[in-house]
Amino acid sequence: MGGKGGVSSTGTQSVGGNAYENSGSTVLKIGSGGGGESGDAPYSGSAGGGGFKVNVSSGVINIFGKINVSGIKGTDGDKTDDSGGGGGSGGHVILIAKTLNLNNGIIQASG
């Protein structure tokens, strides 16, 4: 099961969506865009995170910085009826290597 959205102003919350693949899959996916708000057209959903795949199956991957494939946060709307668009889901990172060195690196895929 995938993640679920936040609690609405009326206290309701939707069920989580389905996960795209299992953790062992090497099929690269990107994050889904957030849902738009139907009453206030300018508040569309935000973009989902990107995909990042490196395959050096017989080599070494060294990460010294940050890989960020996070989705964009949702919008606030017009403040009169909590009408903002939803945030995008996190993206997908696949690293295939004989040796993976994170070196205090960060991999982020939030949404």
XYZ file of C-alpha atoms in Angstrom:
111
model
C 0.000 0.000 0.000
C 1.200 3.498 -0.785
C 1.020 6.548 1.438
C -2.140 8.397 2.344
C -3.045 12.051 2.241
C -3.440 14.359 5.195
C -6.602 14.859 7.216
C -9.103 17.281 5.672
C -10.683 20.238 7.436
C -13.729 18.044 8.116
C -11.598 15.338 9.735
C -11.759 12.813 6.897
C -8.779 11.039 5.351
C -8.573 8.922 2.241
C -7.131 5.436 2.152
C -3.616 4.995 0.818
C -2.971 4.306 -2.828
C -1.316 1.184 -4.137
C 2.466 1.005 -4.275
C 3.830 0.995 -7.839
C 6.255 -1.912 -7.497
C 7.945 -3.978 -4.831
C 11.285 -2.971 -3.331
C 13.197 -5.436 -5.522
C 11.925 -4.087 -8.838
C 14.378 -2.467 -11.254
C 11.607 -0.791 -13.277
C 12.016 2.954 -12.779
C 8.848 4.859 -11.853
C 8.242 8.538 -11.179
C 6.018 10.055 -8.505
C 2.379 10.876 -9.217
C 1.071 14.410 -9.271
C -1.195 15.562 -6.443
C -4.931 15.914 -6.845
C -6.372 19.261 -7.884
C -9.120 21.141 -6.081
C -12.343 21.268 -8.072
C -13.837 24.462 -6.658
C -10.934 26.830 -7.226
C -9.368 26.207 -10.641
C -5.998 27.878 -9.990
C -5.091 25.315 -7.326
C -4.062 22.300 -9.346
C -2.112 19.439 -7.822
C 1.661 19.700 -7.570
C 4.180 17.627 -9.527
C 5.419 14.228 -8.390
C 9.102 13.469 -7.882
C 11.407 12.318 -10.638
C 13.184 9.054 -11.249
C 16.919 8.398 -10.888
C 18.607 5.140 -11.878
C 22.301 4.245 -12.006
C 23.423 0.755 -12.998
C 27.120 -0.048 -12.628
C 26.564 -3.614 -11.537
C 30.256 -4.490 -11.537
C 31.477 -1.105 -10.294
C 31.287 1.380 -7.439
C 28.804 4.180 -6.711
C 30.030 6.923 -4.351
C 27.474 9.437 -3.100
C 28.901 12.500 -1.365
C 25.927 14.839 -1.629
C 22.158 14.588 -1.832
C 19.888 12.806 -4.304
C 16.424 14.345 -4.011
C 13.484 13.004 -6.028
C 10.772 14.393 -3.760
C 7.378 15.546 -4.956
C 6.410 19.218 -4.733
C 4.344 20.199 -1.690
C 0.665 21.051 -2.098
C -0.730 24.565 -2.346
C -2.526 26.453 0.417
C -5.498 27.579 -1.659
C -7.354 30.789 -0.955
C -7.717 30.376 2.845
C -11.529 30.654 2.726
C -12.411 27.007 2.268
C -9.137 25.044 2.614
C -9.138 24.556 -1.129
C -5.487 23.925 -1.996
C -4.245 21.305 -4.407
C -2.532 18.144 -3.175
C 1.196 17.539 -3.061
C 2.935 15.155 -5.423
C 4.204 11.759 -4.302
C 7.886 11.012 -3.938
C 9.883 9.672 -6.851
C 12.034 6.578 -7.222
C 15.756 5.905 -6.819
C 17.435 2.728 -8.071
C 21.155 2.231 -7.437
C 22.729 -0.988 -8.708
C 26.402 -1.527 -7.913
C 28.853 -4.074 -6.630
C 29.797 -1.528 -3.950
C 27.665 1.402 -2.761
C 29.341 4.042 -0.554
C 27.002 6.665 0.896
C 29.812 8.756 2.466
C 27.247 10.637 4.621
C 25.185 11.177 1.464
C 21.414 11.556 1.612
C 18.766 9.956 -0.586
C 15.372 11.636 -0.256
C 12.088 10.676 -1.946
C 9.395 12.304 0.162
C 6.004 13.405 -1.043
